[in-house]
Every structure is written in C-alpha cells, then in structure tokens.
Amino acid sequence: MKRSQVILDDDNDRRLRELASREGKSISEIVRQILDAYFAERERKEREKALEVLRTLDQIREQTARYGVYEGDPVNEARDERDAEIEDVWRQWS
C-alpha cells in the first residue's frame, strides 16, 4: 500500500469521520472502500458502453449484410473521381 494525502472540505471530512466511527473502521479503510466502489462502477460503465457499441456494430452488419459485400475499392474510386473532377476544372481554365 502507498500513503496518500487528500484535502477535504469540512462537510466531506465530517461525513467521512462519522461513517468511519459508525462502522468501526479507519478513515483509510473507508476511503479505500469508496475508491474500490467508484473504480468498479466506472469499469462497469465502460464495459457497458463498449458492449453497446458492439451491439450497434452487430445491428449495422445485419442491416448491410442483405446487400452483400462491395467488391470495389471505395478509397481509390473516390480518389480517381476527385482526380477526374480536378482535371475537368483544369481543362476549363486552360
């Protein structure tokens, strides 16, 4: 374990001391429990968010699967299209 120092406002200090006294635990133990609970909840929310993204991707895959797989190269096709448009403009101004 590592020793850390925190600065609390008066209300949080009072509440933390009261909680430690009621539960018969040290302030350090209470703070560790609070941090454990906070980090566990944060990780749970992050996992849930990641799962929701994966569910959304699955829905997109299902919706697009009925159209089949595009065999072309959209990046190069867009680049070729852009180059052709630039050449057209160049010819108009030349």
XYZ file of N, CA, C and O in Angstrom:
376
model
N 0.844 -1.180 0.000
C 0.000 0.000 0.000
C 0.882 1.233 0.000
O 1.993 1.204 0.469
N 0.337 2.291 -0.533
C 1.027 3.575 -0.574
C 0.281 4.570 0.300
O -0.938 4.529 0.403
N 1.016 5.451 0.875
C 0.434 6.504 1.692
C 0.120 7.691 0.787
O 0.924 8.086 -0.039
N -1.080 8.245 0.932
C -1.503 9.413 0.152
C -2.143 10.427 1.075
O -2.617 10.083 2.163
N -2.144 11.644 0.618
C -2.758 12.718 1.393
C -3.812 13.381 0.519
O -3.585 13.632 -0.659
N -4.973 13.622 1.090
C -6.046 14.308 0.368
C -6.513 15.497 1.202
O -6.418 15.485 2.430
N -7.019 16.475 0.505
C -7.583 17.646 1.177
C -9.085 17.611 0.965
O -9.564 17.551 -0.169
N -9.837 17.600 2.053
C -11.293 17.505 2.009
C -11.911 18.801 2.508
O -11.355 19.470 3.385
N -13.085 19.109 1.992
C -13.806 20.230 2.574
C -14.378 19.774 3.914
O -14.391 18.580 4.237
N -14.827 20.714 4.699
C -15.291 20.400 6.056
C -16.422 19.386 6.075
O -16.442 18.471 6.912
N -17.356 19.514 5.145
C -18.509 18.616 5.127
C -18.084 17.178 4.817
O -18.514 16.241 5.503
N -17.253 16.989 3.795
C -16.797 15.631 3.468
C -15.951 15.045 4.587
O -16.045 13.854 4.886
N -15.138 15.862 5.227
C -14.323 15.381 6.342
C -15.217 14.890 7.477
O -15.020 13.808 8.021
N -16.239 15.690 7.805
C -17.167 15.323 8.875
C -17.897 14.034 8.538
O -17.976 13.113 9.354
N -18.411 13.946 7.310
C -19.161 12.766 6.896
C -18.278 11.518 6.893
O -18.709 10.441 7.308
N -17.043 11.671 6.432
C -16.126 10.533 6.403
C -15.804 10.046 7.809
O -15.817 8.852 8.088
N -15.563 10.990 8.720
C -15.265 10.615 10.107
C -16.463 9.938 10.770
O -16.325 8.955 11.496
N -17.670 10.469 10.522
C -18.878 9.866 11.086
C -19.081 8.442 10.566
O -19.404 7.527 11.338
N -18.880 8.253 9.279
C -19.050 6.933 8.683
C -18.034 5.940 9.262
O -18.384 4.815 9.628
N -16.792 6.379 9.375
C -15.756 5.506 9.933
C -16.098 5.145 11.375
O -15.954 3.986 11.791
N -16.568 6.113 12.144
C -16.918 5.864 13.536
C -18.091 4.886 13.645
O -18.064 3.953 14.440
N -19.127 5.108 12.836
C -20.309 4.236 12.863
C -19.953 2.803 12.503
O -20.492 1.863 13.074
N -19.068 2.641 11.532
C -18.734 1.290 11.063
C -17.550 0.690 11.814
O -17.188 -0.453 11.571
N -16.952 1.484 12.706
C -15.824 0.980 13.478
C -14.601 0.693 12.616
O -13.864 -0.258 12.879
N -14.412 1.497 11.588
C -13.287 1.318 10.670
C -12.441 2.577 10.655
O -12.880 3.645 11.078
N -11.249 2.444 10.127
C -10.384 3.622 9.997
C -10.844 4.448 8.799
O -11.513 3.946 7.891
N -10.478 5.706 8.814
C -10.793 6.580 7.686
C -10.145 6.019 6.419
O -10.754 6.004 5.349
N -8.915 5.529 6.556
C -8.216 4.969 5.395
C -8.995 3.804 4.793
O -9.112 3.686 3.568
N -9.523 2.939 5.641
C -10.275 1.789 5.150
C -11.541 2.234 4.420
O -11.890 1.702 3.367
N -12.223 3.220 4.993
C -13.433 3.751 4.354
C -13.091 4.358 2.998
O -13.775 4.109 1.997
N -12.015 5.140 2.942
C -11.616 5.768 1.676
C -11.271 4.695 0.647
O -11.666 4.788 -0.524
N -10.566 3.647 1.046
C -10.239 2.554 0.116
C -11.515 1.887 -0.400
O -11.632 1.587 -1.592
N -12.491 1.666 0.474
C -13.754 1.056 0.042
C -14.491 1.963 -0.945
O -15.053 1.492 -1.937
N -14.489 3.256 -0.652
C -15.151 4.218 -1.543
C -14.474 4.207 -2.913
O -15.135 4.174 -3.956
N -13.145 4.218 -2.916
C -12.412 4.209 -4.180
C -12.631 2.896 -4.934
O -12.813 2.908 -6.158
N -12.623 1.767 -4.222
C -12.886 0.481 -4.865
C -14.254 0.484 -5.540
O -14.404 0.037 -6.686
N -15.252 0.985 -4.823
C -16.610 1.029 -5.371
C -16.679 1.962 -6.581
O -17.307 1.638 -7.603
N -16.016 3.109 -6.486
C -16.014 4.073 -7.591
C -15.374 3.461 -8.835
O -15.930 3.516 -9.934
N -14.184 2.865 -8.668
C -13.489 2.299 -9.821
C -14.248 1.106 -10.406
O -14.287 0.926 -11.626
N -14.862 0.292 -9.566
C -15.651 -0.836 -10.055
C -16.837 -0.339 -10.877
O -17.134 -0.884 -11.959
N -17.517 0.689 -10.404
C -18.661 1.246 -11.138
C -18.207 1.877 -12.447
O -18.854 1.721 -13.488
N -17.105 2.571 -12.417
C -16.575 3.205 -13.633
C -16.221 2.133 -14.674
O -16.546 2.282 -15.852
N -15.557 1.061 -14.238
C -15.218 -0.022 -15.159
C -16.467 -0.702 -15.689
O -16.535 -1.070 -16.866
N -17.486 -0.856 -14.845
C -18.747 -1.456 -15.284
C -19.392 -0.608 -16.377
O -19.849 -1.128 -17.401
N -19.390 0.707 -16.169
C -19.971 1.617 -17.168
C -19.180 1.574 -18.473
O -19.769 1.611 -19.560
N -17.852 1.517 -18.384
C -17.030 1.445 -19.588
C -17.296 0.149 -20.350
O -17.391 0.152 -21.578
N -17.420 -0.970 -19.624
C -17.740 -2.247 -20.271
C -19.111 -2.188 -20.940
O -19.292 -2.662 -22.062
N -20.082 -1.606 -20.227
C -21.431 -1.499 -20.781
C -21.431 -0.633 -22.043
O -22.104 -0.961 -23.018
N -20.676 0.444 -22.018
C -20.592 1.310 -23.192
C -19.957 0.560 -24.367
O -20.442 0.643 -25.492
N -18.895 -0.199 -24.092
C -18.239 -0.977 -25.145
C -19.201 -2.034 -25.703
O -19.263 -2.245 -26.919
N -19.954 -2.688 -24.826
C -20.925 -3.679 -25.287
C -22.015 -3.046 -26.137
O -22.466 -3.630 -27.123
N -22.441 -1.850 -25.772
C -23.461 -1.151 -26.552
C -22.921 -0.814 -27.946
O -23.636 -0.955 -28.943
N -21.668 -0.401 -28.025
C -21.046 -0.123 -29.325
C -20.997 -1.403 -30.160
O -21.314 -1.394 -31.352
N -20.613 -2.509 -29.526
C -20.569 -3.784 -30.251
C -21.955 -4.215 -30.722
O -22.112 -4.730 -31.836
N -22.980 -3.983 -29.886
C -24.350 -4.312 -30.300
C -24.762 -3.458 -31.503
O -25.397 -3.956 -32.445
N -24.387 -2.193 -31.485
C -24.704 -1.304 -32.601
C -23.999 -1.776 -33.872
O -24.593 -1.793 -34.949
N -22.726 -2.164 -33.742
C -21.999 -2.683 -34.909
C -22.649 -3.951 -35.450
O -22.747 -4.132 -36.671
N -23.096 -4.813 -34.557
C -23.799 -6.025 -34.998
C -25.062 -5.674 -35.774
O -25.363 -6.294 -36.799
N -25.800 -4.678 -35.295
C -27.021 -4.258 -35.998
C -26.680 -3.711 -37.383
O -27.374 -4.007 -38.357
N -25.615 -2.927 -37.464
C -25.202 -2.375 -38.759
C -24.807 -3.505 -39.702
O -25.178 -3.517 -40.877
N -24.047 -4.482 -39.175
C -23.643 -5.621 -40.003
C -24.856 -6.388 -40.506
O -24.924 -6.794 -41.668
N -25.830 -6.613 -39.628
C -27.032 -7.343 -40.031
C -27.801 -6.583 -41.105
O -28.299 -7.179 -42.060
N -27.901 -5.269 -40.946
C -28.650 -4.463 -41.908
C -27.943 -4.404 -43.263
O -28.594 -4.409 -44.301
N -26.606 -4.336 -43.238
C -25.876 -4.226 -44.500
C -25.615 -5.578 -45.144
O -25.355 -5.647 -46.340
N -25.704 -6.659 -44.381
C -25.428 -7.999 -44.916
C -26.384 -8.353 -46.044
O -26.007 -9.063 -46.976
N -27.592 -7.866 -45.986
C -28.564 -8.222 -47.029
C -28.199 -7.623 -48.378
O -28.692 -8.036 -49.407
N -27.307 -6.631 -48.400
C -26.896 -6.015 -49.663
C -25.639 -6.660 -50.232
O -25.195 -6.314 -51.310
N -25.025 -7.555 -49.502
C -23.817 -8.214 -49.979
C -22.582 -7.369 -49.692
O -22.644 -6.295 -49.104
N -21.461 -7.882 -50.152
C -20.177 -7.225 -49.915
C -19.774 -6.473 -51.166
O -19.821 -7.016 -52.275
N -19.375 -5.241 -51.007
C -18.908 -4.435 -52.128
C -17.506 -4.887 -52.501
O -16.609 -4.917 -51.670
N -17.309 -5.270 -53.739
C -16.039 -5.833 -54.180
C -15.053 -4.768 -54.646
O -13.888 -5.061 -54.871
N -15.507 -3.542 -54.802
C -14.623 -2.496 -55.312
C -13.697 -1.947 -54.241
O -13.624 -2.453 -53.119
N -12.974 -0.900 -54.624
C -12.050 -0.217 -53.716
C -12.541 1.215 -53.556
O -12.181 2.089 -54.346
N -13.394 1.482 -52.553
C -14.026 2.796 -52.456
C -13.036 3.946 -52.284
O -13.266 5.044 -52.793
N -11.925 3.709 -51.615
C -10.959 4.794 -51.411
C -10.339 5.200 -52.738
O -10.301 6.378 -53.097
N -9.839 4.214 -53.483
C -9.234 4.538 -54.775
C -10.262 5.054 -55.772
O -9.950 5.927 -56.595
N -11.477 4.533 -55.707
C -12.524 5.028 -56.596
C -12.839 6.493 -56.304
O -13.006 7.296 -57.226
N -12.915 6.844 -55.042
C -13.166 8.248 -54.677
C -11.996 9.120 -55.113
O -12.189 10.241 -55.602
N -10.788 8.611 -54.949
C -9.598 9.362 -55.367
C -9.601 9.572 -56.880
O -9.343 10.678 -57.369
N -9.918 8.532 -57.644
C -9.977 8.652 -59.105
C -11.040 9.652 -59.525
O -10.839 10.458 -60.447
N -12.189 9.593 -58.848
C -13.277 10.520 -59.143
C -12.850 11.965 -58.881
O -13.102 12.860 -59.689
N -12.188 12.179 -57.755
C -11.700 13.520 -57.424
C -10.673 13.996 -58.448
O -10.724 15.133 -58.913
N -9.755 13.118 -58.836
C -8.739 13.486 -59.820
C -9.377 13.859 -61.155
O -8.950 14.818 -61.815
N -10.417 13.124 -61.552
C -11.112 13.436 -62.803
C -11.792 14.795 -62.716
O -11.750 15.586 -63.678
N -12.387 15.103 -61.572
C -13.024 16.415 -61.395
C -11.988 17.531 -61.454
O -12.239 18.585 -62.044
N -10.827 17.318 -60.856
C -9.758 18.328 -60.890
C -9.283 18.535 -62.325
O -9.069 19.671 -62.759
N -9.135 17.457 -63.087
C -8.721 17.576 -64.484
C -9.754 18.343 -65.296
O -9.395 19.163 -66.148
N -11.049 18.090 -65.038
C -12.110 18.823 -65.748
C -12.014 20.315 -65.464
O -12.115 21.143 -66.385
N -11.803 20.662 -64.227
C -11.690 22.085 -63.864
C -10.454 22.674 -64.511
O -10.469 23.795 -65.039
N -9.372 21.926 -64.487
C -8.107 22.408 -65.083
C -8.274 22.682 -66.576
O -7.796 23.678 -67.098
N -8.978 21.757 -67.280
C -9.208 21.929 -68.712
C -10.085 23.151 -68.988
O -9.892 23.847 -69.976
N -11.065 23.390 -68.102
C -11.948 24.534 -68.311
C -11.184 25.857 -68.156
O -11.505 26.825 -68.812
N -10.191 25.901 -67.312
C -9.449 27.124 -67.055
C -8.198 27.251 -67.933
O -7.529 28.264 -67.903
N -7.884 26.210 -68.702
C -6.688 26.253 -69.558
C -7.017 26.725 -70.941
O -8.022 26.671 -71.466
